Amino acid sequence: MTHFSAWNILKNGLNNQKGWERQWRDCEPKTKYDIIIIGGGIHGLATAYYLAQNHKMKNIAVLEKGWLGGGNAGRNTTIIRSNYVQPGNRQFYEHSLKLWENLSHELNYNVMFSQRGHVTLLHSPSAIDAAARRYNIMRLTGSDAEIWSLAKLKKIIPHLNYSANARFPILGAAVQKRAGTARHDAVVWGFARGADQKGVDIIQNCEVTSIERERDQITGLKTTRGLIKVKKVGFSVAGSTTLLWNIAGLGELPIESHKLQAFVTEPLKPLLNHVVVFGVGGTHFYISQSDKGGMVFGGDLDWYKSYAQRGNLPIVQDVAECAVSILPCLGRVRLLRHWSGTCDMSMDGSHFICKTPLKNLYLNAGWNYGGFKAGPGAGWYFADLIANDRPHKVIANHDLNRFDRGINIDERGAGPDPKLHG
Ligand code: FAD
């Protein structure tokens, strides 16, 4: 496979771009693998990559029912940050952010990680206090965090709605400068390419339709491309987790699948050089500008359970109201596209990377609407779990039994009620 370098770009430029090779093989499934990861999103591909890279595991396949990145990995608003504070989450997301910081070099593939800064708007004195507590914890645990005064915010992002009569008056902002965005499909392709280079078979158009078991052990996976025998299996299917869990005959999970929509406008001249977020009084809104100029934004979940992947008009209205309330200059901008993905909402807003009731089945799920930033970290810790058959101490409480032990890793302060995660 071509190693990307300045020399290669020059050489192939002079050669009419004819020297480039395919970035990963189009594999036929073998009859048997040591490890199969189900799901070809960022998490599944990162897991396969780190299994091969960090643990020198071999004979691995990733099975994807559609195309790589056709799920949430290719549908999200790409916000990357590590401003989490709960034990375990703090270390996990900081580790993931550090992996992002070196990912383009690690994979020899430009994932277009842009550390443009993540700016959370603050609308009341109590919100400033709460943000100060959260951001102090981040600083004390080795991350970066700042609180900006209103004067500083106005200077840096002058065109927000600072009017005293604004629906959501702005008093300041909590900022993580190392946070930012990345190009979603590039990350998926980068991990696919990296995993393939280390011998992982990546198999698209291969849906797992049933699971063969002997007592508490999986022996094989029935797929649309035949039966595959396997020693260890990892589920990394985000919004489809509950479906696959049912196929495995494992009953209920503390996860609900909900739609989350995203939006992009026509391209504009440079307008916003940060990720801007606000959530107050039932609103929730986040926006950034893509490298092509489109304003990319999103809001709340749809309030009903669904596995659909298309948008709807009530959420267009809701999110457009949020957009113009905070950036009135967007009022006459045309919406280009909107779409949806299926989010795996856990009951406390935190993830699961854990063993399961089946001895050789491992679970990676419950990413709510924050799993893109987690991608490299989730792959790293999930690979560590599968390779060593025990959880790393950072994810020791991120298992399915934590609720039985009275542990809610509650980032949103919303309690174990998925309706409140919005
Ligand atoms: P996916 O990409 O969904 O991968 C799972 C794959 O499994 C899919 O490709 C699917 O086809 C495959 N699959 C399912 N069932 C089977 C089967 N039976 N056999 C074979 N394959 C199967 N996170 C952030 O951090 N920042 C954000 O700004 C952000 N914004 C978001 C905005 C939207 C609109 C959405 C929907 C999500 C957002 N997220 C965000 C969340 C993030 O996208 C997800 O948490 C993360 O991408 C999930 O992991 P994944 O990429 O591996 O999942």
PDB file of N, CA, C and O in Angstrom, residues 241-242 245 250-258 305 343-352 354 357 363 365-368 398-404 407-408 416-418 421:
ATOM      1  N   THR A 241     -27.010  -2.111  18.738  1.00  0.00           N
ATOM      2  CA  THR A 241     -26.566  -3.023  19.799  1.00  0.00           C
ATOM      3  C   THR A 241     -27.707  -3.862  20.349  1.00  0.00           C
ATOM      4  O   THR A 241     -27.576  -5.072  20.541  1.00  0.00           O
ATOM      5  N   THR A 242     -28.865  -3.223  20.599  1.00  0.00           N
ATOM      6  CA  THR A 242     -29.972  -3.975  21.203  1.00  0.00           C
ATOM      7  C   THR A 242     -30.451  -5.080  20.254  1.00  0.00           C
ATOM      8  O   THR A 242     -30.844  -6.156  20.701  1.00  0.00           O
ATOM      9  N   TRP A 245     -27.878  -7.892  20.408  1.00  0.00           N
ATOM     10  CA  TRP A 245     -27.968  -8.506  21.734  1.00  0.00           C
ATOM     11  C   TRP A 245     -29.134  -9.507  21.758  1.00  0.00           C
ATOM     12  O   TRP A 245     -29.025 -10.597  22.305  1.00  0.00           O
ATOM     13  N   LEU A 250     -29.694 -12.733  24.486  1.00  0.00           N
ATOM     14  CA  LEU A 250     -29.229 -12.287  25.799  1.00  0.00           C
ATOM     15  C   LEU A 250     -30.229 -11.407  26.545  1.00  0.00           C
ATOM     16  O   LEU A 250     -29.916 -10.876  27.613  1.00  0.00           O
ATOM     17  N   GLY A 251     -31.411 -11.207  25.993  1.00  0.00           N
ATOM     18  CA  GLY A 251     -32.452 -10.468  26.731  1.00  0.00           C
ATOM     19  C   GLY A 251     -32.311  -8.968  26.648  1.00  0.00           C
ATOM     20  O   GLY A 251     -31.992  -8.419  25.595  1.00  0.00           O
ATOM     21  N   GLU A 252     -32.487  -8.298  27.794  1.00  0.00           N
ATOM     22  CA  GLU A 252     -32.570  -6.833  27.821  1.00  0.00           C
ATOM     23  C   GLU A 252     -31.198  -6.187  28.068  1.00  0.00           C
ATOM     24  O   GLU A 252     -30.337  -6.783  28.704  1.00  0.00           O
ATOM     25  N   LEU A 253     -31.073  -4.965  27.595  1.00  0.00           N
ATOM     26  CA  LEU A 253     -29.864  -4.166  27.858  1.00  0.00           C
ATOM     27  C   LEU A 253     -30.285  -2.802  28.414  1.00  0.00           C
ATOM     28  O   LEU A 253     -31.343  -2.301  28.028  1.00  0.00           O
ATOM     29  N   PRO A 254     -29.467  -2.167  29.249  1.00  0.00           N
ATOM     30  CA  PRO A 254     -29.818  -0.815  29.708  1.00  0.00           C
ATOM     31  C   PRO A 254     -29.478   0.245  28.643  1.00  0.00           C
ATOM     32  O   PRO A 254     -28.781   1.223  28.909  1.00  0.00           O
ATOM     33  N   ILE A 255     -29.955  -0.007  27.425  1.00  0.00           N
ATOM     34  CA  ILE A 255     -29.668   0.891  26.299  1.00  0.00           C
ATOM     35  C   ILE A 255     -30.956   1.075  25.502  1.00  0.00           C
ATOM     36  O   ILE A 255     -31.708   0.125  25.314  1.00  0.00           O
ATOM     37  N   GLU A 256     -31.207   2.321  25.051  1.00  0.00           N
ATOM     38  CA  GLU A 256     -32.306   2.583  24.121  1.00  0.00           C
ATOM     39  C   GLU A 256     -31.736   3.230  22.876  1.00  0.00           C
ATOM     40  O   GLU A 256     -30.821   4.052  22.969  1.00  0.00           O
ATOM     41  N   SER A 257     -32.296   2.895  21.709  1.00  0.00           N
ATOM     42  CA  SER A 257     -31.841   3.523  20.462  1.00  0.00           C
ATOM     43  C   SER A 257     -32.752   4.696  20.113  1.00  0.00           C
ATOM     44  O   SER A 257     -33.967   4.547  20.047  1.00  0.00           O
ATOM     45  N   HIS A 258     -32.130   5.859  19.922  1.00  0.00           N
ATOM     46  CA  HIS A 258     -32.867   7.076  19.563  1.00  0.00           C
ATOM     47  C   HIS A 258     -32.206   7.717  18.348  1.00  0.00           C
ATOM     48  O   HIS A 258     -30.996   7.625  18.178  1.00  0.00           O
ATOM     49  N   LYS A 305     -38.156   6.266  20.599  1.00  0.00           N
ATOM     50  CA  LYS A 305     -37.163   5.259  20.232  1.00  0.00           C
ATOM     51  C   LYS A 305     -37.312   4.908  18.756  1.00  0.00           C
ATOM     52  O   LYS A 305     -38.431   4.820  18.250  1.00  0.00           O
ATOM     53  N   CYS A 343     -28.548   6.570  17.838  1.00  0.00           N
ATOM     54  CA  CYS A 343     -27.632   6.620  18.985  1.00  0.00           C
ATOM     55  C   CYS A 343     -28.020   5.580  20.031  1.00  0.00           C
ATOM     56  O   CYS A 343     -29.203   5.380  20.322  1.00  0.00           O
ATOM     57  N   ASP A 344     -27.023   4.953  20.604  1.00  0.00           N
ATOM     58  CA  ASP A 344     -27.212   3.953  21.653  1.00  0.00           C
ATOM     59  C   ASP A 344     -27.143   4.662  23.012  1.00  0.00           C
ATOM     60  O   ASP A 344     -26.077   4.849  23.578  1.00  0.00           O
ATOM     61  N   MET A 345     -28.335   5.053  23.513  1.00  0.00           N
ATOM     62  CA  MET A 345     -28.416   5.847  24.747  1.00  0.00           C
ATOM     63  C   MET A 345     -28.409   4.933  25.970  1.00  0.00           C
ATOM     64  O   MET A 345     -29.275   4.069  26.130  1.00  0.00           O
ATOM     65  N   SER A 346     -27.434   5.133  26.848  1.00  0.00           N
ATOM     66  CA  SER A 346     -27.393   4.337  28.083  1.00  0.00           C
ATOM     67  C   SER A 346     -28.182   5.069  29.164  1.00  0.00           C
ATOM     68  O   SER A 346     -28.509   6.245  29.019  1.00  0.00           O
ATOM     69  N   MET A 347     -28.453   4.392  30.256  1.00  0.00           N
ATOM     70  CA  MET A 347     -29.334   4.977  31.282  1.00  0.00           C
ATOM     71  C   MET A 347     -28.660   6.053  32.123  1.00  0.00           C
ATOM     72  O   MET A 347     -29.331   6.819  32.798  1.00  0.00           O
ATOM     73  N   ASP A 348     -27.340   6.105  32.146  1.00  0.00           N
ATOM     74  CA  ASP A 348     -26.684   7.166  32.915  1.00  0.00           C
ATOM     75  C   ASP A 348     -25.842   8.083  32.038  1.00  0.00           C
ATOM     76  O   ASP A 348     -25.095   8.919  32.529  1.00  0.00           O
ATOM     77  N   GLY A 349     -25.920   7.891  30.733  1.00  0.00           N
ATOM     78  CA  GLY A 349     -25.175   8.761  29.824  1.00  0.00           C
ATOM     79  C   GLY A 349     -23.726   8.346  29.659  1.00  0.00           C
ATOM     80  O   GLY A 349     -22.955   9.064  29.014  1.00  0.00           O
ATOM     81  N   SER A 350     -23.316   7.210  30.210  1.00  0.00           N
ATOM     82  CA  SER A 350     -21.931   6.746  30.036  1.00  0.00           C
ATOM     83  C   SER A 350     -21.918   5.392  29.330  1.00  0.00           C
ATOM     84  O   SER A 350     -22.924   4.695  29.269  1.00  0.00           O
ATOM     85  N   HIS A 351     -20.738   5.033  28.839  1.00  0.00           N
ATOM     86  CA  HIS A 351     -20.614   3.892  27.934  1.00  0.00           C
ATOM     87  C   HIS A 351     -20.414   2.564  28.663  1.00  0.00           C
ATOM     88  O   HIS A 351     -20.221   2.529  29.888  1.00  0.00           O
ATOM     89  N   PHE A 352     -20.405   1.496  27.885  1.00  0.00           N
ATOM     90  CA  PHE A 352     -20.043   0.156  28.357  1.00  0.00           C
ATOM     91  C   PHE A 352     -18.898  -0.360  27.487  1.00  0.00           C
ATOM     92  O   PHE A 352     -19.022  -0.387  26.262  1.00  0.00           O
ATOM     93  N   CYS A 354     -17.021  -3.832  28.086  1.00  0.00           N
ATOM     94  CA  CYS A 354     -17.052  -4.837  29.151  1.00  0.00           C
ATOM     95  C   CYS A 354     -17.222  -6.255  28.626  1.00  0.00           C
ATOM     96  O   CYS A 354     -17.550  -6.470  27.459  1.00  0.00           O
ATOM     97  N   PRO A 357     -22.380 -11.850  29.549  1.00  0.00           N
ATOM     98  CA  PRO A 357     -22.694 -13.189  30.083  1.00  0.00           C
ATOM     99  C   PRO A 357     -22.093 -14.318  29.241  1.00  0.00           C
ATOM    100  O   PRO A 357     -22.001 -15.446  29.729  1.00  0.00           O
ATOM    101  N   LEU A 363     -18.433  -6.395  24.802  1.00  0.00           N
ATOM    102  CA  LEU A 363     -19.387  -5.357  24.379  1.00  0.00           C
ATOM    103  C   LEU A 363     -18.758  -3.963  24.421  1.00  0.00           C
ATOM    104  O   LEU A 363     -18.121  -3.588  25.399  1.00  0.00           O
ATOM    105  N   ALA A 365     -20.485  -0.308  23.731  1.00  0.00           N
ATOM    106  CA  ALA A 365     -21.777   0.311  23.377  1.00  0.00           C
ATOM    107  C   ALA A 365     -22.134   1.399  24.377  1.00  0.00           C
ATOM    108  O   ALA A 365     -21.375   1.681  25.311  1.00  0.00           O
ATOM    109  N   GLY A 366     -23.300   2.015  24.168  1.00  0.00           N
ATOM    110  CA  GLY A 366     -23.811   3.024  25.101  1.00  0.00           C
ATOM    111  C   GLY A 366     -23.114   4.365  24.941  1.00  0.00           C
ATOM    112  O   GLY A 366     -22.875   5.067  25.927  1.00  0.00           O
ATOM    113  N   TRP A 367     -22.870   4.748  23.677  1.00  0.00           N
ATOM    114  CA  TRP A 367     -22.082   5.974  23.448  1.00  0.00           C
ATOM    115  C   TRP A 367     -22.924   7.236  23.403  1.00  0.00           C
ATOM    116  O   TRP A 367     -22.408   8.321  23.168  1.00  0.00           O
ATOM    117  N   ASN A 368     -24.220   7.073  23.568  1.00  0.00           N
ATOM    118  CA  ASN A 368     -25.093   8.245  23.573  1.00  0.00           C
ATOM    119  C   ASN A 368     -24.808   9.081  22.331  1.00  0.00           C
ATOM    120  O   ASN A 368     -24.657   8.528  21.272  1.00  0.00           O
ATOM    121  N   HIS A 398     -17.221   0.493  33.903  1.00  0.00           N
ATOM    122  CA  HIS A 398     -18.053   0.704  32.719  1.00  0.00           C
ATOM    123  C   HIS A 398     -18.627  -0.621  32.219  1.00  0.00           C
ATOM    124  O   HIS A 398     -18.536  -0.953  31.038  1.00  0.00           O
ATOM    125  N   ASP A 399     -19.191  -1.378  33.153  1.00  0.00           N
ATOM    126  CA  ASP A 399     -19.760  -2.668  32.781  1.00  0.00           C
ATOM    127  C   ASP A 399     -21.284  -2.634  32.927  1.00  0.00           C
ATOM    128  O   ASP A 399     -21.864  -1.666  33.420  1.00  0.00           O
ATOM    129  N   LEU A 400     -21.924  -3.729  32.527  1.00  0.00           N
ATOM    130  CA  LEU A 400     -23.391  -3.769  32.530  1.00  0.00           C
ATOM    131  C   LEU A 400     -23.974  -3.898  33.937  1.00  0.00           C
ATOM    132  O   LEU A 400     -25.143  -3.607  34.145  1.00  0.00           O
ATOM    133  N   ASN A 401     -23.161  -4.340  34.883  1.00  0.00           N
ATOM    134  CA  ASN A 401     -23.680  -4.558  36.244  1.00  0.00           C
ATOM    135  C   ASN A 401     -23.524  -3.351  37.151  1.00  0.00           C
ATOM    136  O   ASN A 401     -23.805  -3.428  38.336  1.00  0.00           O
ATOM    137  N   ARG A 402     -23.042  -2.228  36.609  1.00  0.00           N
ATOM    138  CA  ARG A 402     -22.754  -1.109  37.510  1.00  0.00           C
ATOM    139  C   ARG A 402     -24.017  -0.609  38.211  1.00  0.00           C
ATOM    140  O   ARG A 402     -23.959  -0.149  39.346  1.00  0.00           O
ATOM    141  N   PHE A 403     -25.177  -0.693  37.561  1.00  0.00           N
ATOM    142  CA  PHE A 403     -26.407  -0.198  38.195  1.00  0.00           C
ATOM    143  C   PHE A 403     -26.775  -1.067  39.400  1.00  0.00           C
ATOM    144  O   PHE A 403     -27.288  -0.578  40.396  1.00  0.00           O
ATOM    145  N   ASP A 404     -26.477  -2.387  39.293  1.00  0.00           N
ATOM    146  CA  ASP A 404     -26.734  -3.281  40.441  1.00  0.00           C
ATOM    147  C   ASP A 404     -25.864  -2.889  41.629  1.00  0.00           C
ATOM    148  O   ASP A 404     -26.230  -3.099  42.783  1.00  0.00           O
ATOM    149  N   ILE A 407     -23.915   2.185  41.010  1.00  0.00           N
ATOM    150  CA  ILE A 407     -23.026   3.163  40.379  1.00  0.00           C
ATOM    151  C   ILE A 407     -23.694   3.737  39.130  1.00  0.00           C
ATOM    152  O   ILE A 407     -23.980   3.007  38.186  1.00  0.00           O
ATOM    153  N   ASN A 408     -23.970   5.042  39.157  1.00  0.00           N
ATOM    154  CA  ASN A 408     -24.386   5.759  37.951  1.00  0.00           C
ATOM    155  C   ASN A 408     -23.230   6.669  37.567  1.00  0.00           C
ATOM    156  O   ASN A 408     -22.868   7.553  38.343  1.00  0.00           O
ATOM    157  N   PRO A 416     -30.838   8.242  35.947  1.00  0.00           N
ATOM    158  CA  PRO A 416     -31.032   7.101  35.064  1.00  0.00           C
ATOM    159  C   PRO A 416     -32.336   7.201  34.284  1.00  0.00           C
ATOM    160  O   PRO A 416     -33.181   6.334  34.357  1.00  0.00           O
ATOM    161  N   ASP A 417     -32.519   8.264  33.550  1.00  0.00           N
ATOM    162  CA  ASP A 417     -33.737   8.440  32.771  1.00  0.00           C
ATOM    163  C   ASP A 417     -33.352   8.938  31.383  1.00  0.00           C
ATOM    164  O   ASP A 417     -32.979  10.102  31.210  1.00  0.00           O
ATOM    165  N   PRO A 418     -33.460   8.067  30.377  1.00  0.00           N
ATOM    166  CA  PRO A 418     -32.974   8.451  29.048  1.00  0.00           C
ATOM    167  C   PRO A 418     -33.694   9.664  28.482  1.00  0.00           C
ATOM    168  O   PRO A 418     -33.141  10.386  27.655  1.00  0.00           O
ATOM    169  N   HIS A 421     -31.699  12.851  28.823  1.00  0.00           N
ATOM    170  CA  HIS A 421     -30.371  13.033  28.251  1.00  0.00           C
ATOM    171  C   HIS A 421     -30.366  14.034  27.123  1.00  0.00           C
ATOM    172  O   HIS A 421     -29.328  14.367  26.592  1.00  0.00           O
TER     173      HIS A 421
END
